[in-house]
Amino acid sequence: MFSKKTIFGHLIALGFLLGVTSGVTRAQMPPGEMPLSETEQTTQFRRIEQPLGVKVGVTVGGIALIGLELWWIIWSKTKSQQAETNQGIEEVTILVDGGYEPSRIVVNAGQKVRLNFMRRDPSSCLEQVLLPDFHIAQQLDLNHVTSVEFTPEKPGQYPFTCGMNMFRGVVEVQRSNLSNMNGSSSLKARHTTYSSS
């Protein structure tokens, strides 16, 4: 039917025809209205004028977002909860769902502490809780309460984290009149697991 030479010849003729036609069109345009060449178009910028309201709105929105980000990172306080004493044990329940809630626990030095972790988040990161200062690494069962017990002897802040160290919380140990501060630097720790069905 058609040979390669015929198809190639038709394509060349079509390209030549389009080139001549665009040249004629350009020649008929007045000199002041000539379109810019590709190199001139890429090196020049056209100013796009925006209404004042749009400019103000974008500026105020940007400042508000920056302020919100600064507040979130620098000034937002973590929620803390004082542990409640129950039969001589300071106890608090921590919801594990996309982090720890509350993430700051306040307890007294020298008293036994029980942290009840209720894990709702199925992600593998939150399968385990680590309290490195008390040498505790405890698996957290999904939709069950897992208790961790230890006795902090010295005041201070002791972090607890998930297994991947992405989510964090703090046990803040305060000085207590009931605690006997004998100057020992060791921390006594013990952990027990309780599950409720």
PDB file of C-alpha atoms in Angstrom:
ATOM      1  CA  MET A   1       0.000   0.000   0.000  1.00  0.00           C
ATOM      2  CA  PHE A   2       2.112   2.871   1.314  1.00  0.00           C
ATOM      3  CA  SER A   3       5.836   2.549   1.401  1.00  0.00           C
ATOM      4  CA  LYS A   4       8.006   4.047   4.072  1.00  0.00           C
ATOM      5  CA  LYS A   5       9.300   6.610   1.573  1.00  0.00           C
ATOM      6  CA  THR A   6       5.761   7.766   0.783  1.00  0.00           C
ATOM      7  CA  ILE A   7       4.789   8.203   4.450  1.00  0.00           C
ATOM      8  CA  PHE A   8       8.074   9.959   5.215  1.00  0.00           C
ATOM      9  CA  GLY A   9       7.594  12.268   2.221  1.00  0.00           C
ATOM     10  CA  HIS A  10       4.070  13.206   3.301  1.00  0.00           C
ATOM     11  CA  LEU A  11       5.286  14.050   6.819  1.00  0.00           C
ATOM     12  CA  ILE A  12       8.029  16.289   5.438  1.00  0.00           C
ATOM     13  CA  ALA A  13       5.568  18.038   3.148  1.00  0.00           C
ATOM     14  CA  LEU A  14       3.129  18.585   6.027  1.00  0.00           C
ATOM     15  CA  GLY A  15       5.894  20.046   8.221  1.00  0.00           C
ATOM     16  CA  PHE A  16       7.011  22.350   5.389  1.00  0.00           C
ATOM     17  CA  LEU A  17       3.420  23.477   4.804  1.00  0.00           C
ATOM     18  CA  LEU A  18       2.900  24.283   8.500  1.00  0.00           C
ATOM     19  CA  GLY A  19       6.195  26.152   8.637  1.00  0.00           C
ATOM     20  CA  VAL A  20       5.320  28.303   5.625  1.00  0.00           C
ATOM     21  CA  THR A  21       1.829  29.000   6.957  1.00  0.00           C
ATOM     22  CA  SER A  22       3.124  30.193  10.351  1.00  0.00           C
ATOM     23  CA  GLY A  23       5.708  32.364   8.601  1.00  0.00           C
ATOM     24  CA  VAL A  24       2.995  34.024   6.500  1.00  0.00           C
ATOM     25  CA  THR A  25       0.893  34.621   9.593  1.00  0.00           C
ATOM     26  CA  ARG A  26       3.804  36.238  11.368  1.00  0.00           C
ATOM     27  CA  ALA A  27       4.590  38.431   8.390  1.00  0.00           C
ATOM     28  CA  GLN A  28       1.041  39.799   8.392  1.00  0.00           C
ATOM     29  CA  MET A  29       1.211  40.887  12.065  1.00  0.00           C
ATOM     30  CA  PRO A  30       2.127  44.500  12.889  1.00  0.00           C
ATOM     31  CA  PRO A  31       5.678  44.848  14.316  1.00  0.00           C
ATOM     32  CA  GLY A  32       4.528  45.818  17.839  1.00  0.00           C
ATOM     33  CA  GLU A  33       2.356  42.713  18.200  1.00  0.00           C
ATOM     34  CA  MET A  34       4.966  40.122  17.242  1.00  0.00           C
ATOM     35  CA  PRO A  35       4.942  37.187  19.680  1.00  0.00           C
ATOM     36  CA  LEU A  36       8.041  36.644  21.771  1.00  0.00           C
ATOM     37  CA  SER A  37      10.361  33.820  20.880  1.00  0.00           C
ATOM     38  CA  GLU A  38      10.651  30.886  23.290  1.00  0.00           C
ATOM     39  CA  THR A  39      13.882  32.173  24.809  1.00  0.00           C
ATOM     40  CA  GLU A  40      12.390  35.608  25.366  1.00  0.00           C
ATOM     41  CA  GLN A  41       9.266  34.101  26.940  1.00  0.00           C
ATOM     42  CA  THR A  42      11.225  32.090  29.510  1.00  0.00           C
ATOM     43  CA  THR A  43      13.510  34.952  30.563  1.00  0.00           C
ATOM     44  CA  GLN A  44      10.779  37.527  31.155  1.00  0.00           C
ATOM     45  CA  PHE A  45       8.258  37.472  33.979  1.00  0.00           C
ATOM     46  CA  ARG A  46       4.804  38.888  33.719  1.00  0.00           C
ATOM     47  CA  ARG A  47       3.476  40.626  36.780  1.00  0.00           C
ATOM     48  CA  ILE A  48       0.112  39.250  37.850  1.00  0.00           C
ATOM     49  CA  GLU A  49      -1.725  41.826  39.898  1.00  0.00           C
ATOM     50  CA  GLN A  50      -3.768  40.430  42.782  1.00  0.00           C
ATOM     51  CA  PRO A  51      -6.478  42.268  44.715  1.00  0.00           C
ATOM     52  CA  LEU A  52      -5.395  43.732  48.036  1.00  0.00           C
ATOM     53  CA  GLY A  53      -7.845  41.502  49.942  1.00  0.00           C
ATOM     54  CA  VAL A  54      -6.204  38.337  48.565  1.00  0.00           C
ATOM     55  CA  LYS A  55      -2.731  39.599  49.498  1.00  0.00           C
ATOM     56  CA  VAL A  56      -3.840  40.456  53.039  1.00  0.00           C
ATOM     57  CA  GLY A  57      -5.674  37.139  53.432  1.00  0.00           C
ATOM     58  CA  VAL A  58      -2.674  35.064  52.340  1.00  0.00           C
ATOM     59  CA  THR A  59      -0.347  37.033  54.638  1.00  0.00           C
ATOM     60  CA  VAL A  60      -2.621  36.750  57.677  1.00  0.00           C
ATOM     61  CA  GLY A  61      -3.215  33.035  57.003  1.00  0.00           C
ATOM     62  CA  GLY A  62       0.522  32.380  56.753  1.00  0.00           C
ATOM     63  CA  ILE A  63       1.256  34.227  59.996  1.00  0.00           C
ATOM     64  CA  ALA A  64      -1.550  32.346  61.758  1.00  0.00           C
ATOM     65  CA  LEU A  65      -0.181  28.979  60.606  1.00  0.00           C
ATOM     66  CA  ILE A  66       3.327  29.884  61.746  1.00  0.00           C
ATOM     67  CA  GLY A  67       1.954  30.968  65.132  1.00  0.00           C
ATOM     68  CA  LEU A  68      -0.016  27.734  65.498  1.00  0.00           C
ATOM     69  CA  GLU A  69       3.058  25.671  64.673  1.00  0.00           C
ATOM     70  CA  LEU A  70       5.187  27.579  67.203  1.00  0.00           C
ATOM     71  CA  TRP A  71       2.527  27.148  69.885  1.00  0.00           C
ATOM     72  CA  TRP A  72       2.264  23.420  69.143  1.00  0.00           C
ATOM     73  CA  ILE A  73       6.019  22.818  69.274  1.00  0.00           C
ATOM     74  CA  ILE A  74       7.157  25.236  71.969  1.00  0.00           C
ATOM     75  CA  TRP A  75       4.330  26.313  74.233  1.00  0.00           C
ATOM     76  CA  SER A  76       1.777  23.508  74.290  1.00  0.00           C
ATOM     77  CA  LYS A  77       1.896  21.733  77.613  1.00  0.00           C
ATOM     78  CA  THR A  78       1.560  18.024  77.962  1.00  0.00           C
ATOM     79  CA  LYS A  79      -1.347  16.850  80.050  1.00  0.00           C
ATOM     80  CA  SER A  80      -0.282  15.574  83.444  1.00  0.00           C
ATOM     81  CA  GLN A  81      -2.129  13.553  86.009  1.00  0.00           C
ATOM     82  CA  GLN A  82      -1.401  12.985  89.675  1.00  0.00           C
ATOM     83  CA  ALA A  83      -1.495   9.297  90.530  1.00  0.00           C
ATOM     84  CA  GLU A  84      -4.191   8.281  92.997  1.00  0.00           C
ATOM     85  CA  THR A  85      -3.200   6.293  96.085  1.00  0.00           C
ATOM     86  CA  ASN A  86      -5.067   2.999  96.419  1.00  0.00           C
ATOM     87  CA  GLN A  87      -4.071   0.630  99.276  1.00  0.00           C
ATOM     88  CA  GLY A  88      -0.599   2.164  99.522  1.00  0.00           C
ATOM     89  CA  ILE A  89       0.042   2.007  95.754  1.00  0.00           C
ATOM     90  CA  GLU A  90       0.023   5.095  93.563  1.00  0.00           C
ATOM     91  CA  GLU A  91      -1.981   4.096  90.514  1.00  0.00           C
ATOM     92  CA  VAL A  92      -2.963   5.691  87.202  1.00  0.00           C
ATOM     93  CA  THR A  93      -4.493   4.358  83.965  1.00  0.00           C
ATOM     94  CA  ILE A  94      -2.829   5.409  80.704  1.00  0.00           C
ATOM     95  CA  LEU A  95      -4.704   5.117  77.406  1.00  0.00           C
ATOM     96  CA  VAL A  96      -2.412   3.951  74.601  1.00  0.00           C
ATOM     97  CA  ASP A  97      -4.012   5.254  71.394  1.00  0.00           C
ATOM     98  CA  GLY A  98      -1.772   7.170  69.000  1.00  0.00           C
ATOM     99  CA  GLY A  99       0.432   8.027  71.982  1.00  0.00           C
ATOM    100  CA  TYR A 100       0.017   8.035  75.748  1.00  0.00           C
ATOM    101  CA  GLU A 101      -2.837   9.853  77.492  1.00  0.00           C
ATOM    102  CA  PRO A 102      -1.925  11.256  79.960  1.00  0.00           C
ATOM    103  CA  SER A 103       1.691  11.543  78.890  1.00  0.00           C
ATOM    104  CA  ARG A 104       2.937  12.970  82.212  1.00  0.00           C
ATOM    105  CA  ILE A 105       2.342  11.100  85.476  1.00  0.00           C
ATOM    106  CA  VAL A 106       3.138  12.699  88.837  1.00  0.00           C
ATOM    107  CA  VAL A 107       4.022  10.319  91.710  1.00  0.00           C
ATOM    108  CA  ASN A 108       5.829  10.473  95.064  1.00  0.00           C
ATOM    109  CA  ALA A 109       9.306   9.112  95.721  1.00  0.00           C
ATOM    110  CA  GLY A 110       9.611   5.978  97.812  1.00  0.00           C
ATOM    111  CA  GLN A 111       6.081   4.732  97.103  1.00  0.00           C
ATOM    112  CA  LYS A 112       5.111   1.824  94.904  1.00  0.00           C
ATOM    113  CA  VAL A 113       3.692   2.936  91.527  1.00  0.00           C
ATOM    114  CA  ARG A 114       1.348   0.983  89.251  1.00  0.00           C
ATOM    115  CA  LEU A 115       0.851   2.223  85.693  1.00  0.00           C
ATOM    116  CA  ASN A 116      -2.127   0.555  84.000  1.00  0.00           C
ATOM    117  CA  PHE A 117      -1.672   0.729  80.216  1.00  0.00           C
ATOM    118  CA  MET A 118      -4.896   0.258  78.219  1.00  0.00           C
ATOM    119  CA  ARG A 119      -3.797  -0.283  74.613  1.00  0.00           C
ATOM    120  CA  ARG A 120      -6.380   0.601  71.934  1.00  0.00           C
ATOM    121  CA  ASP A 121      -3.971   1.324  69.050  1.00  0.00           C
ATOM    122  CA  PRO A 122      -3.206  -1.773  66.926  1.00  0.00           C
ATOM    123  CA  SER A 123       0.039  -0.366  65.470  1.00  0.00           C
ATOM    124  CA  SER A 124       3.148  -2.441  66.088  1.00  0.00           C
ATOM    125  CA  CYS A 125       5.031   0.582  67.436  1.00  0.00           C
ATOM    126  CA  LEU A 126       2.850   0.677  70.554  1.00  0.00           C
ATOM    127  CA  GLU A 127       3.025  -3.075  71.278  1.00  0.00           C
ATOM    128  CA  GLN A 128       5.664  -2.490  73.924  1.00  0.00           C
ATOM    129  CA  VAL A 129       6.358   0.074  76.621  1.00  0.00           C
ATOM    130  CA  LEU A 130       9.904   0.745  77.849  1.00  0.00           C
ATOM    131  CA  LEU A 131      10.911   2.304  81.175  1.00  0.00           C
ATOM    132  CA  PRO A 132      14.709   2.180  80.808  1.00  0.00           C
ATOM    133  CA  ASP A 133      15.488   3.760  84.201  1.00  0.00           C
ATOM    134  CA  PHE A 134      13.651   0.905  85.901  1.00  0.00           C
ATOM    135  CA  HIS A 135      14.865  -1.810  83.485  1.00  0.00           C
ATOM    136  CA  ILE A 136      11.311  -2.573  82.339  1.00  0.00           C
ATOM    137  CA  ALA A 137      10.274  -3.691  78.863  1.00  0.00           C
ATOM    138  CA  GLN A 138       6.650  -4.827  78.856  1.00  0.00           C
ATOM    139  CA  GLN A 139       4.468  -6.117  76.008  1.00  0.00           C
ATOM    140  CA  LEU A 140       1.040  -4.451  75.848  1.00  0.00           C
ATOM    141  CA  ASP A 141      -1.851  -6.641  74.723  1.00  0.00           C
ATOM    142  CA  LEU A 142      -4.418  -5.021  72.449  1.00  0.00           C
ATOM    143  CA  ASN A 143      -7.697  -4.064  74.196  1.00  0.00           C
ATOM    144  CA  HIS A 144      -6.403  -5.275  77.581  1.00  0.00           C
ATOM    145  CA  VAL A 145      -5.032  -3.523  80.644  1.00  0.00           C
ATOM    146  CA  THR A 146      -1.374  -4.305  81.287  1.00  0.00           C
ATOM    147  CA  SER A 147       0.028  -3.119  84.611  1.00  0.00           C
ATOM    148  CA  VAL A 148       3.628  -2.188  85.295  1.00  0.00           C
ATOM    149  CA  GLU A 149       4.812  -1.753  88.899  1.00  0.00           C
ATOM    150  CA  PHE A 150       7.982  -0.151  90.227  1.00  0.00           C
ATOM    151  CA  THR A 151       9.173   1.925  93.179  1.00  0.00           C
ATOM    152  CA  PRO A 152      11.046   5.141  92.348  1.00  0.00           C
ATOM    153  CA  GLU A 153      13.450   5.987  95.156  1.00  0.00           C
ATOM    154  CA  LYS A 154      14.733   9.367  93.948  1.00  0.00           C
ATOM    155  CA  PRO A 155      12.890  12.464  92.701  1.00  0.00           C
ATOM    156  CA  GLY A 156      13.330  13.240  89.027  1.00  0.00           C
ATOM    157  CA  GLN A 157      11.812  12.730  85.613  1.00  0.00           C
ATOM    158  CA  TYR A 158      11.843   9.221  84.201  1.00  0.00           C
ATOM    159  CA  PRO A 159      10.769   8.764  80.567  1.00  0.00           C
ATOM    160  CA  PHE A 160       8.757   5.882  79.167  1.00  0.00           C
ATOM    161  CA  THR A 161       8.556   5.213  75.436  1.00  0.00           C
ATOM    162  CA  CYS A 162       7.091   2.868  72.878  1.00  0.00           C
ATOM    163  CA  GLY A 163       9.245   0.080  71.457  1.00  0.00           C
ATOM    164  CA  MET A 164      10.419   2.265  68.559  1.00  0.00           C
ATOM    165  CA  ASN A 165      11.008   5.374  70.737  1.00  0.00           C
ATOM    166  CA  MET A 166       8.510   7.401  68.686  1.00  0.00           C
ATOM    167  CA  PHE A 167       5.897   8.025  71.405  1.00  0.00           C
ATOM    168  CA  ARG A 168       6.972   9.252  74.820  1.00  0.00           C
ATOM    169  CA  GLY A 169       5.715   9.956  78.274  1.00  0.00           C
ATOM    170  CA  VAL A 170       7.285  10.960  81.597  1.00  0.00           C
ATOM    171  CA  VAL A 171       6.918   9.771  85.168  1.00  0.00           C
ATOM    172  CA  GLU A 172       7.642  12.811  87.336  1.00  0.00           C
ATOM    173  CA  VAL A 173       8.744  11.698  90.784  1.00  0.00           C
ATOM    174  CA  GLN A 174       8.357  14.311  93.510  1.00  0.00           C
ATOM    175  CA  ARG A 175       9.926  14.379  96.960  1.00  0.00           C
ATOM    176  CA  SER A 176       7.579  12.975  99.580  1.00  0.00           C
ATOM    177  CA  ASN A 177       7.488  13.260 103.362  1.00  0.00           C
ATOM    178  CA  LEU A 178       6.712   9.549 103.527  1.00  0.00           C
ATOM    179  CA  SER A 179       9.777   8.499 101.559  1.00  0.00           C
ATOM    180  CA  ASN A 180      12.953   7.726 103.398  1.00  0.00           C
ATOM    181  CA  MET A 181      15.699   9.336 101.357  1.00  0.00           C
ATOM    182  CA  ASN A 182      18.764   7.422 102.497  1.00  0.00           C
ATOM    183  CA  GLY A 183      20.977   8.623  99.644  1.00  0.00           C
ATOM    184  CA  SER A 184      21.067   5.327  97.779  1.00  0.00           C
ATOM    185  CA  SER A 185      21.499   5.779  94.061  1.00  0.00           C
ATOM    186  CA  SER A 186      19.890   2.527  93.046  1.00  0.00           C
ATOM    187  CA  LEU A 187      16.355   2.341  91.758  1.00  0.00           C
ATOM    188  CA  LYS A 188      14.221  -0.527  92.882  1.00  0.00           C
ATOM    189  CA  ALA A 189      11.946  -1.768  90.161  1.00  0.00           C
ATOM    190  CA  ARG A 190       9.560  -4.610  89.736  1.00  0.00           C
ATOM    191  CA  HIS A 191       6.910  -5.211  87.141  1.00  0.00           C
ATOM    192  CA  THR A 192       3.850  -7.390  87.014  1.00  0.00           C
ATOM    193  CA  THR A 193       1.362  -7.960  84.220  1.00  0.00           C
ATOM    194  CA  TYR A 194      -2.389  -8.005  84.797  1.00  0.00           C
ATOM    195  CA  SER A 195      -4.848  -8.521  81.974  1.00  0.00           C
ATOM    196  CA  SER A 196      -8.560  -7.911  82.169  1.00  0.00           C
ATOM    197  CA  SER A 197     -10.780  -9.551  79.630  1.00  0.00           C
TER     198      SER A 197
END
